[in-house]
PDB file of C-alpha atoms in Angstrom:
ATOM      1  CA  MET A   1    -109.751  41.800 -15.805  1.00 78.00           C
ATOM      2  CA  THR A   2    -113.070  40.044 -14.962  1.00 88.00           C
ATOM      3  CA  TRP A   3    -113.421  36.273 -13.991  1.00 90.00           C
ATOM      4  CA  ASN A   4    -114.970  35.625 -17.472  1.00 89.00           C
ATOM      5  CA  GLU A   5    -111.676  36.908 -19.118  1.00 91.00           C
ATOM      6  CA  THR A   6    -109.705  34.967 -16.323  1.00 92.00           C
ATOM      7  CA  HIS A   7    -111.539  31.913 -17.403  1.00 93.00           C
ATOM      8  CA  ALA A   8    -111.249  32.219 -20.931  1.00 93.00           C
ATOM      9  CA  ARG A   9    -107.520  32.900 -20.570  1.00 95.00           C
ATOM     10  CA  THR A  10    -107.032  29.776 -18.359  1.00 94.00           C
ATOM     11  CA  ARG A  11    -109.149  27.848 -20.975  1.00 94.00           C
ATOM     12  CA  ILE A  12    -106.695  29.231 -23.869  1.00 95.00           C
ATOM     13  CA  ILE A  13    -103.763  28.110 -21.914  1.00 95.00           C
ATOM     14  CA  ARG A  14    -105.102  24.589 -21.626  1.00 94.00           C
ATOM     15  CA  GLU A  15    -105.836  24.311 -25.005  1.00 93.00           C
ATOM     16  CA  VAL A  16    -102.279  25.686 -26.233  1.00 94.00           C
ATOM     17  CA  GLU A  17    -100.545  23.221 -23.618  1.00 93.00           C
ATOM     18  CA  ALA A  18    -102.716  20.462 -25.446  1.00 92.00           C
ATOM     19  CA  ALA A  19    -102.224  21.551 -29.071  1.00 92.00           C
ATOM     20  CA  ALA A  20     -98.323  21.839 -28.039  1.00 92.00           C
ATOM     21  CA  ALA A  21     -98.322  18.259 -26.737  1.00 92.00           C
ATOM     22  CA  THR A  22     -99.276  17.100 -30.236  1.00 91.00           C
ATOM     23  CA  ASP A  23     -96.917  19.315 -31.955  1.00 89.00           C
ATOM     24  CA  MET A  24     -93.629  19.320 -29.988  1.00 89.00           C
ATOM     25  CA  THR A  25     -91.884  21.785 -32.612  1.00 91.00           C
ATOM     26  CA  GLY A  26     -92.091  24.425 -30.194  1.00 91.00           C
ATOM     27  CA  ALA A  27     -94.352  26.607 -32.676  1.00 93.00           C
ATOM     28  CA  LEU A  28     -96.915  28.460 -30.561  1.00 94.00           C
ATOM     29  CA  PRO A  29    -100.473  27.328 -31.041  1.00 94.00           C
ATOM     30  CA  TRP A  30    -102.436  30.502 -31.983  1.00 95.00           C
ATOM     31  CA  ARG A  31    -105.995  31.437 -33.020  1.00 93.00           C
ATOM     32  CA  ASP A  32    -106.933  35.055 -33.831  1.00 92.00           C
ATOM     33  CA  GLU A  33    -109.666  35.292 -31.746  1.00 92.00           C
ATOM     34  CA  TRP A  34    -107.308  35.184 -28.749  1.00 94.00           C
ATOM     35  CA  ASN A  35    -105.675  38.464 -29.425  1.00 94.00           C
ATOM     36  CA  GLN A  36    -108.693  40.302 -27.358  1.00 94.00           C
ATOM     37  CA  TYR A  37    -107.036  38.354 -24.507  1.00 95.00           C
ATOM     38  CA  PHE A  38    -103.352  38.472 -25.111  1.00 95.00           C
ATOM     39  CA  HIS A  39    -102.841  41.253 -27.482  1.00 94.00           C
ATOM     40  CA  GLY A  40    -100.699  39.033 -29.776  1.00 93.00           C
ATOM     41  CA  PRO A  41     -98.590  36.146 -29.848  1.00 94.00           C
ATOM     42  CA  ARG A  42     -95.916  37.593 -27.614  1.00 94.00           C
ATOM     43  CA  GLY A  43     -98.481  38.497 -24.899  1.00 95.00           C
ATOM     44  CA  LEU A  44     -99.491  34.738 -25.085  1.00 96.00           C
ATOM     45  CA  VAL A  45     -95.701  33.532 -24.645  1.00 95.00           C
ATOM     46  CA  ALA A  46     -95.377  35.930 -21.724  1.00 95.00           C
ATOM     47  CA  ALA A  47     -98.526  34.228 -20.147  1.00 96.00           C
ATOM     48  CA  LEU A  48     -96.856  30.802 -20.431  1.00 96.00           C
ATOM     49  CA  ARG A  49     -93.596  32.223 -19.085  1.00 94.00           C
ATOM     50  CA  SER A  50     -95.511  33.442 -15.961  1.00 94.00           C
ATOM     51  CA  ARG A  51     -97.206  30.443 -15.641  1.00 93.00           C
ATOM     52  CA  TRP A  52     -94.043  28.431 -15.839  1.00 91.00           C
ATOM     53  CA  GLN A  53     -92.286  30.641 -13.222  1.00 90.00           C
ATOM     54  CA  HIS A  54     -95.551  29.922 -10.967  1.00 89.00           C
ATOM     55  CA  MET A  55     -95.241  26.321 -11.367  1.00 88.00           C
ATOM     56  CA  CYS A  56     -91.774  26.229 -10.368  1.00 86.00           C
ATOM     57  CA  GLU A  57     -92.162  28.513  -7.253  1.00 84.00           C
ATOM     58  CA  ALA A  58     -94.930  26.513  -6.161  1.00 83.00           C
ATOM     59  CA  GLN A  59     -93.638  22.919  -6.848  1.00 80.00           C
ATOM     60  CA  LEU A  60     -89.797  23.221  -6.280  1.00 80.00           C
ATOM     61  CA  ASP A  61     -88.705  23.536  -2.794  1.00 71.00           C
ATOM     62  CA  VAL A  62     -85.070  23.672  -2.015  1.00 66.00           C
ATOM     63  CA  GLN A  63     -85.886  22.768   1.738  1.00 72.00           C
ATOM     64  CA  ASP A  64     -86.939  19.244   0.859  1.00 68.00           C
ATOM     65  CA  GLY A  65     -83.417  18.097   0.028  1.00 74.00           C
ATOM     66  CA  GLU A  66     -81.703  17.768  -3.131  1.00 77.00           C
ATOM     67  CA  ASP A  67     -83.042  14.281  -4.178  1.00 80.00           C
ATOM     68  CA  GLN A  68     -86.517  15.584  -3.592  1.00 81.00           C
ATOM     69  CA  PHE A  69     -85.924  18.758  -5.650  1.00 81.00           C
ATOM     70  CA  ASP A  70     -84.034  17.056  -8.679  1.00 84.00           C
ATOM     71  CA  ASP A  71     -87.275  14.567  -8.927  1.00 86.00           C
ATOM     72  CA  ALA A  72     -89.444  17.418  -8.629  1.00 85.00           C
ATOM     73  CA  CYS A  73     -87.698  19.328 -11.473  1.00 86.00           C
ATOM     74  CA  ILE A  74     -87.680  16.521 -13.705  1.00 89.00           C
ATOM     75  CA  ARG A  75     -91.181  15.634 -13.180  1.00 89.00           C
ATOM     76  CA  LEU A  76     -92.139  19.166 -13.771  1.00 89.00           C
ATOM     77  CA  ARG A  77     -90.048  19.436 -16.997  1.00 90.00           C
ATOM     78  CA  ARG A  78     -91.637  16.455 -18.277  1.00 91.00           C
ATOM     79  CA  THR A  79     -95.042  17.244 -17.680  1.00 90.00           C
ATOM     80  CA  GLN A  80     -94.637  20.587 -18.984  1.00 91.00           C
ATOM     81  CA  ALA A  81     -92.229  19.606 -22.073  1.00 92.00           C
ATOM     82  CA  ALA A  82     -94.576  21.175 -24.624  1.00 93.00           C
ATOM     83  CA  VAL A  83     -94.674  24.605 -23.127  1.00 94.00           C
ATOM     84  CA  LEU A  84     -90.843  24.586 -22.561  1.00 93.00           C
ATOM     85  CA  ALA A  85     -90.008  23.679 -26.294  1.00 94.00           C
ATOM     86  CA  ILE A  86     -92.307  26.733 -26.953  1.00 94.00           C
ATOM     87  CA  LEU A  87     -90.266  28.933 -24.295  1.00 93.00           C
ATOM     88  CA  GLN A  88     -87.071  27.777 -25.731  1.00 92.00           C
ATOM     89  CA  ARG A  89     -87.871  28.317 -29.451  1.00 92.00           C
ATOM     90  CA  THR A  90     -89.124  31.557 -28.483  1.00 91.00           C
ATOM     91  CA  ASP A  91     -85.914  32.381 -26.671  1.00 89.00           C
ATOM     92  CA  ALA A  92     -83.785  31.393 -29.548  1.00 88.00           C
ATOM     93  CA  THR A  93     -85.638  33.357 -32.217  1.00 84.00           C
ATOM     94  CA  ALA A  94     -85.031  36.587 -29.982  1.00 80.00           C
ATOM     95  CA  GLY A  95     -88.571  36.786 -28.705  1.00 71.00           C
ATOM     96  CA  ASP A  96     -90.566  36.336 -31.863  1.00 78.00           C
ATOM     97  CA  PRO A  97     -92.651  33.086 -31.319  1.00 85.00           C
ATOM     98  CA  ALA A  98     -92.985  30.931 -34.344  1.00 82.00           C
ATOM     99  CA  VAL A  99     -96.681  30.547 -34.640  1.00 87.00           C
ATOM    100  CA  LEU A 100     -98.772  27.461 -35.484  1.00 84.00           C
ATOM    101  CA  PRO A 101    -102.372  28.618 -36.671  1.00 82.00           C
ATOM    102  CA  LEU A 102    -105.054  26.641 -35.484  1.00 81.00           C
ATOM    103  CA  THR A 103    -107.928  26.001 -37.416  1.00 74.00           C
ATOM    104  CA  GLY A 104    -110.900  23.986 -37.437  1.00 70.00           C
ATOM    105  CA  PRO A 105    -113.140  23.707 -34.400  1.00 66.00           C
ATOM    106  CA  ARG A 106    -112.390  24.435 -31.169  1.00 67.00           C
ATOM    107  CA  PRO A 107    -112.370  21.849 -28.476  1.00 63.00           C
ATOM    108  CA  ALA A 108    -115.807  21.332 -26.653  1.00 58.00           C
ATOM    109  CA  PRO A 109    -115.966  23.554 -23.626  1.00 59.00           C
ATOM    110  CA  SER A 110    -116.104  21.618 -20.498  1.00 58.00           C
ATOM    111  CA  PRO A 111    -119.805  21.311 -18.941  1.00 56.00           C
ATOM    112  CA  ARG A 112    -120.384  24.214 -16.133  1.00 58.00           C
ATOM    113  CA  ARG A 113    -120.920  22.556 -12.693  1.00 58.00           C
ATOM    114  CA  ALA A 114    -123.799  23.582 -10.797  1.00 55.00           C
ATOM    115  CA  ARG A 115    -123.613  25.269  -7.507  1.00 55.00           C
ATOM    116  CA  ARG A 116    -124.929  23.199  -4.686  1.00 56.00           C
ATOM    117  CA  ARG A 117    -126.974  24.767  -2.523  1.00 55.00           C
ATOM    118  CA  PHE A 118    -127.624  23.997   1.336  1.00 58.00           C
ATOM    119  CA  HIS A 119    -130.871  25.042   3.042  1.00 58.00           C
ATOM    120  CA  LEU A 120    -131.293  25.960   6.627  1.00 63.00           C
ATOM    121  CA  HIS A 121    -134.907  26.882   8.055  1.00 65.00           C
ATOM    122  CA  GLY A 122    -135.739  27.032   4.324  1.00 63.00           C
ATOM    123  CA  ARG A 123    -133.241  29.636   3.225  1.00 65.00           C
ATOM    124  CA  PRO A 124    -130.336  28.608   1.114  1.00 60.00           C
ATOM    125  CA  VAL A 125    -126.751  28.785   2.821  1.00 59.00           C
ATOM    126  CA  LEU A 126    -123.429  28.725   0.913  1.00 57.00           C
ATOM    127  CA  PRO A 127    -120.923  25.861   2.027  1.00 53.00           C
ATOM    128  CA  ALA A 128    -118.195  26.970   3.846  1.00 50.00           C
TER     129      ALA A 128
END
């Protein structure tokens, strides 16, 4: 997978999270042009499930203590409630996601950041 494809997949997942947050029914937001990145709605659900698992592994540490673990779990479930609704509804329907077709204009892309260049003796040097 190229960097462009990785960035496109990340942008799509963020768009799905935003759309799902406005429609908490658990239906999977979907655009037909995403098929090239996820090979259908099931692939997108698999990517959302993988993202959820990685977030849990990264943010939930059993060694912090039970109270801190519970607080982190509650916070994570609250911030990712829309994605969890999609995953739970998909599990309830035996792996077939209920699709919410997205139509209309896509959100505006975020502006590209310019790479800052540093110069040493007249030659560009990338920051460390």
